Amino acid sequence: MKRGAPMKRTGFKRKSGSPFSSLANRGTALRRAAMKRRMHKPTVEEGALYLAACRGEPCYLLIPGVCRLDPHDKTVVPCHSNLLEHGGGMGLKAHHQFTFPGCDVCHFWLDQSRIPTKQQRRAATHAALARWRPVRARKMAAVEGAQ
Ligand SMILES: [Zn+2]
């Protein structure tokens, strides 16, 4: 038997474009593993989903007079809350749950500059989390729904 064309392989193609989509399958396996355990402690891998959700997002800190307010800012990274109530401030990085996308200048203003007062730092962190959480929830629900 002669084949006209080599068999084409399909079914292994991953939808490209969203770096977030590649985490979906990993997420399923992790959730199954987590369900086996009685106590559900957040794992490092689950934390990674919170971090991954920050990708491709604009800045959520939006510090007035500091932020570039660029919706396509390429400097945005997941910023960890350093607030005590979020587990930060003691030399420990706050849990990944308390992360939000922030651009480099806002991140610097918050974490390294001496500009903000304790109250301003706290307010900025809470504002960023309040803005980010509903967006992240929708994003993470969409990943689960895609399975
Ligand atoms: Zn910013």
mmCIF file of N, CA and C and ligand atoms in Angstrom:
data_model
loop_
_atom_site.group_PDB
_atom_site.id
_atom_site.type_symbol
_atom_site.label_atom_id
_atom_site.label_comp_id
_atom_site.label_asym_id
_atom_site.label_seq_id
_atom_site.Cartn_x
_atom_site.Cartn_y
_atom_site.Cartn_z
ATOM 1 N N MET A 1 0.824 -1.207 0.000
ATOM 2 C CA MET A 1 0.000 0.000 0.000
ATOM 3 C C MET A 1 0.857 1.256 0.000
ATOM 4 N N LYS A 2 0.446 2.114 -0.856
ATOM 5 C CA LYS A 2 1.215 3.347 -0.986
ATOM 6 C C LYS A 2 0.451 4.531 -0.417
ATOM 7 N N ARG A 3 1.158 5.222 0.372
ATOM 8 C CA ARG A 3 0.524 6.409 0.968
ATOM 9 C C ARG A 3 0.880 7.642 0.181
ATOM 10 N N GLY A 4 -0.088 8.401 -0.121
ATOM 11 C CA GLY A 4 0.144 9.632 -0.889
ATOM 12 C C GLY A 4 0.917 10.646 -0.085
ATOM 13 N N ALA A 5 0.477 10.838 1.115
ATOM 14 C CA ALA A 5 1.113 11.863 1.940
ATOM 15 C C ALA A 5 1.368 11.271 3.322
ATOM 16 N N PRO A 6 2.385 11.706 3.971
ATOM 17 C CA PRO A 6 2.628 11.223 5.336
ATOM 18 C C PRO A 6 1.455 11.584 6.243
ATOM 19 N N MET A 7 1.206 10.648 7.166
ATOM 20 C CA MET A 7 0.096 10.897 8.093
ATOM 21 C C MET A 7 0.363 12.170 8.879
ATOM 22 N N LYS A 8 -0.684 12.898 8.972
ATOM 23 C CA LYS A 8 -0.535 14.139 9.728
ATOM 24 C C LYS A 8 -0.893 13.897 11.192
ATOM 25 N N ARG A 9 -0.097 14.450 12.018
ATOM 26 C CA ARG A 9 -0.380 14.338 13.447
ATOM 27 C C ARG A 9 -1.173 15.547 13.894
ATOM 28 N N THR A 10 -2.257 15.256 14.498
ATOM 29 C CA THR A 10 -3.024 16.369 15.060
ATOM 30 C C THR A 10 -3.348 16.029 16.507
ATOM 31 N N GLY A 11 -3.883 16.938 17.138
ATOM 32 C CA GLY A 11 -4.339 16.662 18.507
ATOM 33 C C GLY A 11 -3.327 17.013 19.564
ATOM 34 N N PHE A 12 -2.139 17.304 19.141
ATOM 35 C CA PHE A 12 -1.135 17.681 20.134
ATOM 36 C C PHE A 12 -0.832 19.167 20.090
ATOM 37 N N LYS A 13 -1.586 19.812 19.243
ATOM 38 C CA LYS A 13 -1.336 21.245 19.115
ATOM 39 C C LYS A 13 -1.919 21.991 20.291
ATOM 40 N N ARG A 14 -1.150 22.850 20.773
ATOM 41 C CA ARG A 14 -1.596 23.675 21.878
ATOM 42 C C ARG A 14 -1.993 25.028 21.331
ATOM 43 N N LYS A 15 -3.073 25.540 21.843
ATOM 44 C CA LYS A 15 -3.469 26.880 21.431
ATOM 45 C C LYS A 15 -2.373 27.857 21.861
ATOM 46 N N SER A 16 -1.812 28.499 20.879
ATOM 47 C CA SER A 16 -0.738 29.416 21.230
ATOM 48 C C SER A 16 -1.310 30.807 21.452
ATOM 49 N N GLY A 17 -0.502 31.656 21.952
ATOM 50 C CA GLY A 17 -0.937 33.023 22.162
ATOM 51 C C GLY A 17 -1.019 33.366 23.629
ATOM 52 N N SER A 18 -1.668 32.508 24.390
ATOM 53 C CA SER A 18 -1.783 32.812 25.811
ATOM 54 C C SER A 18 -0.840 31.940 26.623
ATOM 55 N N PRO A 19 0.101 32.556 27.295
ATOM 56 C CA PRO A 19 1.003 31.753 28.143
ATOM 57 C C PRO A 19 0.237 31.122 29.299
ATOM 58 N N PHE A 20 -0.923 31.679 29.576
ATOM 59 C CA PHE A 20 -1.729 31.203 30.691
ATOM 60 C C PHE A 20 -2.352 29.855 30.361
ATOM 61 N N SER A 21 -2.686 29.620 29.087
ATOM 62 C CA SER A 21 -3.394 28.400 28.711
ATOM 63 C C SER A 21 -2.541 27.164 28.936
ATOM 64 N N SER A 22 -1.233 27.313 28.830
ATOM 65 C CA SER A 22 -0.360 26.151 28.981
ATOM 66 C C SER A 22 -0.360 25.629 30.408
ATOM 67 N N LEU A 23 -0.875 26.407 31.321
ATOM 68 C CA LEU A 23 -0.890 25.990 32.720
ATOM 69 C C LEU A 23 -2.136 25.184 33.058
ATOM 70 N N ALA A 24 -3.082 25.156 32.153
ATOM 71 C CA ALA A 24 -4.372 24.543 32.457
ATOM 72 C C ALA A 24 -4.230 23.063 32.814
ATOM 73 N N ASN A 25 -3.508 22.313 31.963
ATOM 74 C CA ASN A 25 -3.380 20.880 32.218
ATOM 75 C C ASN A 25 -2.602 20.590 33.481
ATOM 76 N N ARG A 26 -1.583 21.350 33.681
ATOM 77 C CA ARG A 26 -0.807 21.200 34.897
ATOM 78 C C ARG A 26 -1.686 21.466 36.112
ATOM 79 N N GLY A 27 -2.527 22.443 35.963
ATOM 80 C CA GLY A 27 -3.432 22.822 37.048
ATOM 81 C C GLY A 27 -4.353 21.677 37.433
ATOM 82 N N THR A 28 -4.857 20.933 36.437
ATOM 83 C CA THR A 28 -5.743 19.802 36.711
ATOM 84 C C THR A 28 -5.027 18.748 37.537
ATOM 85 N N ALA A 29 -3.851 18.404 37.115
ATOM 86 C CA ALA A 29 -3.080 17.378 37.826
ATOM 87 C C ALA A 29 -2.794 17.806 39.251
ATOM 88 N N LEU A 30 -2.495 19.069 39.387
ATOM 89 C CA LEU A 30 -2.184 19.584 40.721
ATOM 90 C C LEU A 30 -3.405 19.565 41.616
ATOM 91 N N ARG A 31 -4.532 19.907 41.043
ATOM 92 C CA ARG A 31 -5.748 19.917 41.849
ATOM 93 C C ARG A 31 -6.092 18.506 42.297
ATOM 94 N N ARG A 32 -5.910 17.516 41.397
ATOM 95 C CA ARG A 32 -6.177 16.123 41.768
ATOM 96 C C ARG A 32 -5.266 15.703 42.907
ATOM 97 N N ALA A 33 -4.015 16.066 42.784
ATOM 98 C CA ALA A 33 -3.061 15.703 43.828
ATOM 99 C C ALA A 33 -3.450 16.367 45.143
ATOM 100 N N ALA A 34 -3.916 17.579 45.025
ATOM 101 C CA ALA A 34 -4.279 18.321 46.227
ATOM 102 C C ALA A 34 -5.501 17.712 46.889
ATOM 103 N N MET A 35 -6.424 17.172 46.072
ATOM 104 C CA MET A 35 -7.638 16.595 46.631
ATOM 105 C C MET A 35 -7.349 15.324 47.414
ATOM 106 N N LYS A 36 -6.278 14.661 47.052
ATOM 107 C CA LYS A 36 -5.902 13.449 47.767
ATOM 108 C C LYS A 36 -5.528 13.772 49.205
ATOM 109 N N ARG A 37 -4.940 14.906 49.361
ATOM 110 C CA ARG A 37 -4.575 15.319 50.704
ATOM 111 C C ARG A 37 -5.809 15.831 51.430
ATOM 112 N N ARG A 38 -5.887 15.523 52.680
ATOM 113 C CA ARG A 38 -7.064 15.980 53.432
ATOM 114 C C ARG A 38 -6.990 17.471 53.658
ATOM 115 N N MET A 39 -5.890 17.883 54.230
ATOM 116 C CA MET A 39 -5.732 19.303 54.508
ATOM 117 C C MET A 39 -5.279 19.982 53.246
ATOM 118 N N HIS A 40 -6.007 20.990 52.885
ATOM 119 C CA HIS A 40 -5.633 21.679 51.666
ATOM 120 C C HIS A 40 -4.754 22.868 51.991
ATOM 121 N N LYS A 41 -3.481 22.614 51.911
ATOM 122 C CA LYS A 41 -2.527 23.713 52.064
ATOM 123 C C LYS A 41 -2.162 24.195 50.678
ATOM 124 N N PRO A 42 -2.092 25.501 50.492
ATOM 125 C CA PRO A 42 -1.695 25.985 49.169
ATOM 126 C C PRO A 42 -0.278 25.512 48.838
ATOM 127 N N THR A 43 -0.138 24.937 47.660
ATOM 128 C CA THR A 43 1.171 24.435 47.257
ATOM 129 C C THR A 43 1.918 25.496 46.473
ATOM 130 N N VAL A 44 3.173 25.250 46.295
ATOM 131 C CA VAL A 44 4.000 26.157 45.489
ATOM 132 C C VAL A 44 3.430 26.257 44.079
ATOM 133 N N GLU A 45 2.982 25.107 43.564
ATOM 134 C CA GLU A 45 2.468 25.079 42.198
ATOM 135 C C GLU A 45 1.184 25.887 42.072
ATOM 136 N N GLU A 46 0.349 25.803 43.073
ATOM 137 C CA GLU A 46 -0.871 26.602 43.046
ATOM 138 C C GLU A 46 -0.529 28.089 43.111
ATOM 139 N N GLY A 47 0.467 28.375 43.882
ATOM 140 C CA GLY A 47 0.941 29.748 43.957
ATOM 141 C C GLY A 47 1.365 30.235 42.591
ATOM 142 N N ALA A 48 1.932 29.319 41.800
ATOM 143 C CA ALA A 48 2.394 29.679 40.460
ATOM 144 C C ALA A 48 1.242 30.129 39.577
ATOM 145 N N LEU A 49 0.049 29.602 39.827
ATOM 146 C CA LEU A 49 -1.110 30.030 39.041
ATOM 147 C C LEU A 49 -1.465 31.489 39.339
ATOM 148 N N TYR A 50 -1.306 31.862 40.586
ATOM 149 C CA TYR A 50 -1.559 33.266 40.935
ATOM 150 C C TYR A 50 -0.554 34.175 40.232
ATOM 151 N N LEU A 51 0.669 33.690 40.183
ATOM 152 C CA LEU A 51 1.715 34.473 39.516
ATOM 153 C C LEU A 51 1.464 34.528 38.015
ATOM 154 N N ALA A 52 1.080 33.378 37.456
ATOM 155 C CA ALA A 52 0.846 33.309 36.010
ATOM 156 C C ALA A 52 -0.297 34.229 35.599
ATOM 157 N N ALA A 53 -1.266 34.374 36.482
ATOM 158 C CA ALA A 53 -2.420 35.230 36.169
ATOM 159 C C ALA A 53 -1.998 36.683 35.963
ATOM 160 N N CYS A 54 -0.876 37.053 36.545
ATOM 161 C CA CYS A 54 -0.398 38.441 36.425
ATOM 162 C C CYS A 54 0.189 38.734 35.048
ATOM 163 N N ARG A 55 0.478 37.686 34.282
ATOM 164 C CA ARG A 55 1.137 37.898 32.992
ATOM 165 C C ARG A 55 0.226 38.603 32.002
ATOM 166 N N GLY A 56 0.801 39.520 31.277
ATOM 167 C CA GLY A 56 0.067 40.223 30.236
ATOM 168 C C GLY A 56 -0.894 41.267 30.770
ATOM 169 N N GLU A 57 -0.819 41.538 32.059
ATOM 170 C CA GLU A 57 -1.728 42.515 32.656
ATOM 171 C C GLU A 57 -1.088 43.894 32.728
ATOM 172 N N PRO A 58 -1.912 44.914 32.784
ATOM 173 C CA PRO A 58 -1.375 46.258 33.027
ATOM 174 C C PRO A 58 -1.066 46.424 34.512
ATOM 175 N N CYS A 59 -0.524 47.559 34.879
ATOM 176 C CA CYS A 59 -0.216 47.846 36.272
ATOM 177 C C CYS A 59 -1.504 48.049 37.074
ATOM 178 N N TYR A 60 -1.531 47.459 38.264
ATOM 179 C CA TYR A 60 -2.686 47.633 39.144
ATOM 180 C C TYR A 60 -2.363 48.524 40.340
ATOM 181 N N LEU A 61 -1.121 48.911 40.456
ATOM 182 C CA LEU A 61 -0.771 49.807 41.559
ATOM 183 C C LEU A 61 -1.209 51.237 41.242
ATOM 184 N N LEU A 62 -0.927 51.637 39.995
ATOM 185 C CA LEU A 62 -1.405 52.932 39.491
ATOM 186 C C LEU A 62 -1.131 54.092 40.451
ATOM 187 N N ILE A 63 0.112 54.150 40.912
ATOM 188 C CA ILE A 63 0.465 55.221 41.849
ATOM 189 C C ILE A 63 0.420 56.570 41.117
ATOM 190 N N PRO A 64 -0.396 57.498 41.615
ATOM 191 C CA PRO A 64 -0.523 58.800 40.931
ATOM 192 C C PRO A 64 0.819 59.525 40.848
ATOM 193 N N GLY A 65 1.130 60.018 39.684
ATOM 194 C CA GLY A 65 2.363 60.754 39.485
ATOM 195 C C GLY A 65 3.586 59.866 39.318
ATOM 196 N N VAL A 66 3.399 58.561 39.468
ATOM 197 C CA VAL A 66 4.507 57.615 39.342
ATOM 198 C C VAL A 66 4.267 56.693 38.153
ATOM 199 N N CYS A 67 3.084 56.119 38.099
ATOM 200 C CA CYS A 67 2.773 55.113 37.079
ATOM 201 C C CYS A 67 2.751 55.723 35.685
ATOM 202 N N ARG A 68 3.243 54.917 34.718
ATOM 203 C CA ARG A 68 3.209 55.361 33.329
ATOM 204 C C ARG A 68 1.817 55.197 32.725
ATOM 205 N N LEU A 69 0.961 54.425 33.421
ATOM 206 C CA LEU A 69 -0.423 54.206 32.980
ATOM 207 C C LEU A 69 -0.482 53.642 31.563
ATOM 208 N N ASP A 70 0.493 52.860 31.211
ATOM 209 C CA ASP A 70 0.542 52.260 29.880
ATOM 210 C C ASP A 70 -0.138 50.889 29.935
ATOM 211 N N PRO A 71 -1.249 50.726 29.194
ATOM 212 C CA PRO A 71 -1.956 49.430 29.255
ATOM 213 C C PRO A 71 -1.130 48.262 28.708
ATOM 214 N N HIS A 72 -0.075 48.576 27.958
ATOM 215 C CA HIS A 72 0.773 47.500 27.423
ATOM 216 C C HIS A 72 2.179 47.549 28.019
ATOM 217 N N ASP A 73 2.260 48.039 29.218
ATOM 218 C CA ASP A 73 3.558 48.164 29.884
ATOM 219 C C ASP A 73 4.234 46.799 30.005
ATOM 220 N N LYS A 74 5.444 46.718 29.459
ATOM 221 C CA LYS A 74 6.152 45.435 29.442
ATOM 222 C C LYS A 74 6.939 45.183 30.737
ATOM 223 N N THR A 75 6.928 46.147 31.622
ATOM 224 C CA THR A 75 7.711 45.987 32.848
ATOM 225 C C THR A 75 6.883 45.372 33.989
ATOM 226 N N VAL A 76 5.614 45.088 33.707
ATOM 227 C CA VAL A 76 4.721 44.590 34.764
ATOM 228 C C VAL A 76 5.131 43.184 35.223
ATOM 229 N N VAL A 77 5.256 43.042 36.517
ATOM 230 C CA VAL A 77 5.591 41.749 37.134
ATOM 231 C C VAL A 77 4.640 41.518 38.315
ATOM 232 N N PRO A 78 4.560 40.254 38.793
ATOM 233 C CA PRO A 78 3.765 40.036 40.003
ATOM 234 C C PRO A 78 4.478 40.654 41.213
ATOM 235 N N CYS A 79 3.800 41.540 41.902
ATOM 236 C CA CYS A 79 4.356 42.170 43.098
ATOM 237 C C CYS A 79 3.761 41.487 44.329
ATOM 238 N N HIS A 80 4.620 41.162 45.278
ATOM 239 C CA HIS A 80 4.135 40.550 46.514
ATOM 240 C C HIS A 80 3.825 41.618 47.552
ATOM 241 N N SER A 81 2.699 41.462 48.184
ATOM 242 C CA SER A 81 2.373 42.353 49.290
ATOM 243 C C SER A 81 3.376 42.129 50.413
ATOM 244 N N ASN A 82 3.840 43.216 50.978
ATOM 245 C CA ASN A 82 4.749 43.093 52.119
ATOM 246 C C ASN A 82 4.052 43.416 53.430
ATOM 247 N N LEU A 83 2.727 43.514 53.364
ATOM 248 C CA LEU A 83 1.985 43.857 54.569
ATOM 249 C C LEU A 83 1.989 42.687 55.553
ATOM 250 N N LEU A 84 2.069 43.033 56.802
ATOM 251 C CA LEU A 84 2.088 42.009 57.856
ATOM 252 C C LEU A 84 0.887 41.088 57.779
ATOM 253 N N GLU A 85 -0.295 41.680 57.556
ATOM 254 C CA GLU A 85 -1.515 40.858 57.522
ATOM 255 C C GLU A 85 -1.528 39.896 56.335
ATOM 256 N N HIS A 86 -0.634 40.106 55.380
ATOM 257 C CA HIS A 86 -0.529 39.189 54.250
ATOM 258 C C HIS A 86 0.683 38.273 54.389
ATOM 259 N N GLY A 87 1.251 38.259 55.561
ATOM 260 C CA GLY A 87 2.366 37.352 55.810
ATOM 261 C C GLY A 87 3.716 37.920 55.413
ATOM 262 N N GLY A 88 3.741 39.189 55.035
ATOM 263 C CA GLY A 88 5.005 39.786 54.608
ATOM 264 C C GLY A 88 5.687 40.520 55.742
ATOM 265 N N GLY A 89 6.773 41.162 55.420
ATOM 266 C CA GLY A 89 7.417 42.047 56.372
ATOM 267 C C GLY A 89 8.347 41.382 57.359
ATOM 268 N N MET A 90 8.334 40.066 57.424
ATOM 269 C CA MET A 90 9.192 39.380 58.375
ATOM 270 C C MET A 90 10.311 38.633 57.655
ATOM 271 N N GLY A 91 10.715 39.158 56.550
ATOM 272 C CA GLY A 91 11.736 38.477 55.762
ATOM 273 C C GLY A 91 11.149 37.340 54.949
ATOM 274 N N LEU A 92 9.847 37.131 55.100
ATOM 275 C CA LEU A 92 9.158 36.107 54.317
ATOM 276 C C LEU A 92 8.373 36.790 53.212
ATOM 277 N N LYS A 93 8.427 36.220 52.068
ATOM 278 C CA LYS A 93 7.610 36.750 50.997
ATOM 279 C C LYS A 93 6.159 36.391 51.300
ATOM 280 N N ALA A 94 5.277 37.348 51.084
ATOM 281 C CA ALA A 94 3.860 37.057 51.298
ATOM 282 C C ALA A 94 3.428 35.942 50.347
ATOM 283 N N HIS A 95 2.446 35.230 50.770
ATOM 284 C CA HIS A 95 1.893 34.169 49.935
ATOM 285 C C HIS A 95 1.527 34.726 48.558
ATOM 286 N N HIS A 96 1.681 33.873 47.534
ATOM 287 C CA HIS A 96 1.434 34.325 46.160
ATOM 288 C C HIS A 96 0.019 34.841 45.942
ATOM 289 N N GLN A 97 -0.872 34.436 46.807
ATOM 290 C CA GLN A 97 -2.238 34.923 46.744
ATOM 291 C C GLN A 97 -2.283 36.450 46.873
ATOM 292 N N PHE A 98 -1.346 36.962 47.623
ATOM 293 C CA PHE A 98 -1.308 38.411 47.837
ATOM 294 C C PHE A 98 -0.335 39.076 46.877
ATOM 295 N N THR A 99 -0.502 38.726 45.605
ATOM 296 C CA THR A 99 0.282 39.361 44.552
ATOM 297 C C THR A 99 -0.665 40.130 43.645
ATOM 298 N N PHE A 100 -0.112 41.073 42.947
ATOM 299 C CA PHE A 100 -0.876 41.855 41.979
ATOM 300 C C PHE A 100 0.102 42.330 40.929
ATOM 301 N N PRO A 101 -0.372 42.556 39.671
ATOM 302 C CA PRO A 101 0.538 43.039 38.646
ATOM 303 C C PRO A 101 0.920 44.493 38.926
ATOM 304 N N GLY A 102 2.197 44.766 38.811
ATOM 305 C CA GLY A 102 2.663 46.135 39.013
ATOM 306 C C GLY A 102 3.814 46.444 38.082
ATOM 307 N N CYS A 103 3.848 47.672 37.583
ATOM 308 C CA CYS A 103 4.931 48.081 36.681
ATOM 309 C C CYS A 103 6.186 48.404 37.512
ATOM 310 N N ASP A 104 7.307 48.508 36.841
ATOM 311 C CA ASP A 104 8.569 48.654 37.577
ATOM 312 C C ASP A 104 8.635 49.921 38.440
ATOM 313 N N VAL A 105 8.121 51.020 37.910
ATOM 314 C CA VAL A 105 8.240 52.257 38.694
ATOM 315 C C VAL A 105 7.337 52.255 39.931
ATOM 316 N N CYS A 106 6.116 51.716 39.780
ATOM 317 C CA CYS A 106 5.221 51.611 40.941
ATOM 318 C C CYS A 106 5.785 50.621 41.960
ATOM 319 N N HIS A 107 6.317 49.507 41.456
ATOM 320 C CA HIS A 107 6.893 48.473 42.315
ATOM 321 C C HIS A 107 8.059 49.045 43.124
ATOM 322 N N PHE A 108 8.879 49.803 42.433
ATOM 323 C CA PHE A 108 10.019 50.434 43.106
ATOM 324 C C PHE A 108 9.540 51.421 44.161
ATOM 325 N N TRP A 109 8.567 52.232 43.761
ATOM 326 C CA TRP A 109 7.993 53.226 44.696
ATOM 327 C C TRP A 109 7.500 52.515 45.954
ATOM 328 N N LEU A 110 6.827 51.390 45.772
ATOM 329 C CA LEU A 110 6.216 50.680 46.898
ATOM 330 C C LEU A 110 7.247 49.970 47.767
ATOM 331 N N ASP A 111 8.197 49.275 47.117
ATOM 332 C CA ASP A 111 9.071 48.357 47.866
ATOM 333 C C ASP A 111 10.424 48.941 48.245
ATOM 334 N N GLN A 112 10.972 49.786 47.370
ATOM 335 C CA GLN A 112 12.346 50.183 47.611
ATOM 336 C C GLN A 112 12.551 51.654 47.922
ATOM 337 N N SER A 113 11.675 52.481 47.387
ATOM 338 C CA SER A 113 11.859 53.906 47.671
ATOM 339 C C SER A 113 11.414 54.191 49.099
ATOM 340 N N ARG A 114 11.869 55.278 49.611
ATOM 341 C CA ARG A 114 11.449 55.670 50.964
ATOM 342 C C ARG A 114 10.329 56.692 50.886
ATOM 343 N N ILE A 115 9.758 56.816 49.723
ATOM 344 C CA ILE A 115 8.767 57.865 49.510
ATOM 345 C C ILE A 115 7.460 57.625 50.286
ATOM 346 N N PRO A 116 6.811 56.472 50.113
ATOM 347 C CA PRO A 116 5.503 56.342 50.766
ATOM 348 C C PRO A 116 5.613 56.135 52.282
ATOM 349 N N THR A 117 4.633 56.665 52.997
ATOM 350 C CA THR A 117 4.530 56.377 54.418
ATOM 351 C C THR A 117 3.960 54.966 54.567
ATOM 352 N N LYS A 118 3.998 54.469 55.773
ATOM 353 C CA LYS A 118 3.438 53.155 56.057
ATOM 354 C C LYS A 118 1.976 53.087 55.614
ATOM 355 N N GLN A 119 1.255 54.166 55.912
ATOM 356 C CA GLN A 119 -0.168 54.219 55.571
ATOM 357 C C GLN A 119 -0.377 54.237 54.053
ATOM 358 N N GLN A 120 0.465 55.007 53.368
ATOM 359 C CA GLN A 120 0.342 55.088 51.907
ATOM 360 C C GLN A 120 0.658 53.743 51.259
ATOM 361 N N ARG A 121 1.658 53.079 51.825
ATOM 362 C CA ARG A 121 2.075 51.778 51.296
ATOM 363 C C ARG A 121 0.937 50.771 51.473
ATOM 364 N N ARG A 122 0.347 50.834 52.639
ATOM 365 C CA ARG A 122 -0.745 49.926 52.968
ATOM 366 C C ARG A 122 -1.945 50.188 52.051
ATOM 367 N N ALA A 123 -2.286 51.466 51.901
ATOM 368 C CA ALA A 123 -3.437 51.847 51.071
ATOM 369 C C ALA A 123 -3.211 51.433 49.619
ATOM 370 N N ALA A 124 -1.995 51.645 49.125
ATOM 371 C CA ALA A 124 -1.687 51.312 47.733
ATOM 372 C C ALA A 124 -1.776 49.805 47.505
ATOM 373 N N THR A 125 -1.285 49.024 48.476
ATOM 374 C CA THR A 125 -1.333 47.567 48.365
ATOM 375 C C THR A 125 -2.777 47.075 48.370
ATOM 376 N N HIS A 126 -3.567 47.604 49.289
ATOM 377 C CA HIS A 126 -4.964 47.185 49.365
ATOM 378 C C HIS A 126 -5.747 47.582 48.119
ATOM 379 N N ALA A 127 -5.458 48.780 47.614
ATOM 380 C CA ALA A 127 -6.154 49.245 46.408
ATOM 381 C C ALA A 127 -5.812 48.346 45.220
ATOM 382 N N ALA A 128 -4.528 48.009 45.103
ATOM 383 C CA ALA A 128 -4.099 47.165 43.985
ATOM 384 C C ALA A 128 -4.754 45.785 44.074
ATOM 385 N N LEU A 129 -4.768 45.210 45.275
ATOM 386 C CA LEU A 129 -5.377 43.891 45.458
ATOM 387 C C LEU A 129 -6.884 43.937 45.190
ATOM 388 N N ALA A 130 -7.523 45.002 45.637
ATOM 389 C CA ALA A 130 -8.971 45.135 45.444
ATOM 390 C C ALA A 130 -9.315 45.222 43.957
ATOM 391 N N ARG A 131 -8.466 45.934 43.203
ATOM 392 C CA ARG A 131 -8.689 46.047 41.761
ATOM 393 C C ARG A 131 -8.402 44.729 41.063
ATOM 394 N N TRP A 132 -7.348 44.050 41.514
ATOM 395 C CA TRP A 132 -6.846 42.881 40.822
ATOM 396 C C TRP A 132 -7.657 41.618 41.103
ATOM 397 N N ARG A 133 -8.107 41.430 42.334
ATOM 398 C CA ARG A 133 -8.739 40.166 42.714
ATOM 399 C C ARG A 133 -9.909 39.732 41.830
ATOM 400 N N PRO A 134 -10.869 40.637 41.553
ATOM 401 C CA PRO A 134 -11.980 40.182 40.695
ATOM 402 C C PRO A 134 -11.519 39.797 39.295
ATOM 403 N N VAL A 135 -10.526 40.521 38.780
ATOM 404 C CA VAL A 135 -10.007 40.218 37.441
ATOM 405 C C VAL A 135 -9.319 38.852 37.470
ATOM 406 N N ARG A 136 -8.523 38.640 38.488
ATOM 407 C CA ARG A 136 -7.805 37.370 38.623
ATOM 408 C C ARG A 136 -8.782 36.204 38.791
ATOM 409 N N ALA A 137 -9.830 36.427 39.581
ATOM 410 C CA ALA A 137 -10.826 35.374 39.802
ATOM 411 C C ALA A 137 -11.454 34.949 38.484
ATOM 412 N N ARG A 138 -11.784 35.927 37.635
ATOM 413 C CA ARG A 138 -12.374 35.601 36.323
ATOM 414 C C ARG A 138 -11.369 34.859 35.472
ATOM 415 N N LYS A 139 -10.129 35.291 35.515
ATOM 416 C CA LYS A 139 -9.081 34.678 34.702
ATOM 417 C C LYS A 139 -8.838 33.232 35.132
ATOM 418 N N MET A 140 -8.776 33.002 36.430
ATOM 419 C CA MET A 140 -8.505 31.658 36.923
ATOM 420 C C MET A 140 -9.712 30.750 36.714
ATOM 421 N N ALA A 141 -10.916 31.299 36.786
ATOM 422 C CA ALA A 141 -12.124 30.513 36.518
ATOM 423 C C ALA A 141 -12.167 30.108 35.050
ATOM 424 N N ALA A 142 -11.709 30.980 34.179
ATOM 425 C CA ALA A 142 -11.687 30.682 32.746
ATOM 426 C C ALA A 142 -10.731 29.544 32.451
ATOM 427 N N VAL A 143 -9.628 29.484 33.163
ATOM 428 C CA VAL A 143 -8.659 28.398 32.977
ATOM 429 C C VAL A 143 -9.287 27.078 33.396
ATOM 430 N N GLU A 144 -10.015 27.092 34.503
ATOM 431 C CA GLU A 144 -10.671 25.870 34.968
ATOM 432 C C GLU A 144 -11.755 25.444 33.998
ATOM 433 N N GLY A 145 -12.487 26.422 33.479
ATOM 434 C CA GLY A 145 -13.573 26.121 32.558
ATOM 435 C C GLY A 145 -13.095 25.544 31.244
ATOM 436 N N ALA A 146 -11.837 25.786 30.892
ATOM 437 C CA ALA A 146 -11.293 25.339 29.611
ATOM 438 C C ALA A 146 -10.926 23.866 29.610
ATOM 439 N N GLN A 147 -11.067 23.202 30.736
ATOM 440 C CA GLN A 147 -10.618 21.807 30.797
ATOM 441 C C GLN A 147 -11.691 20.823 30.401
HETATM 442 ZN ZN ZN B 1 2.376 51.383 37.655
#
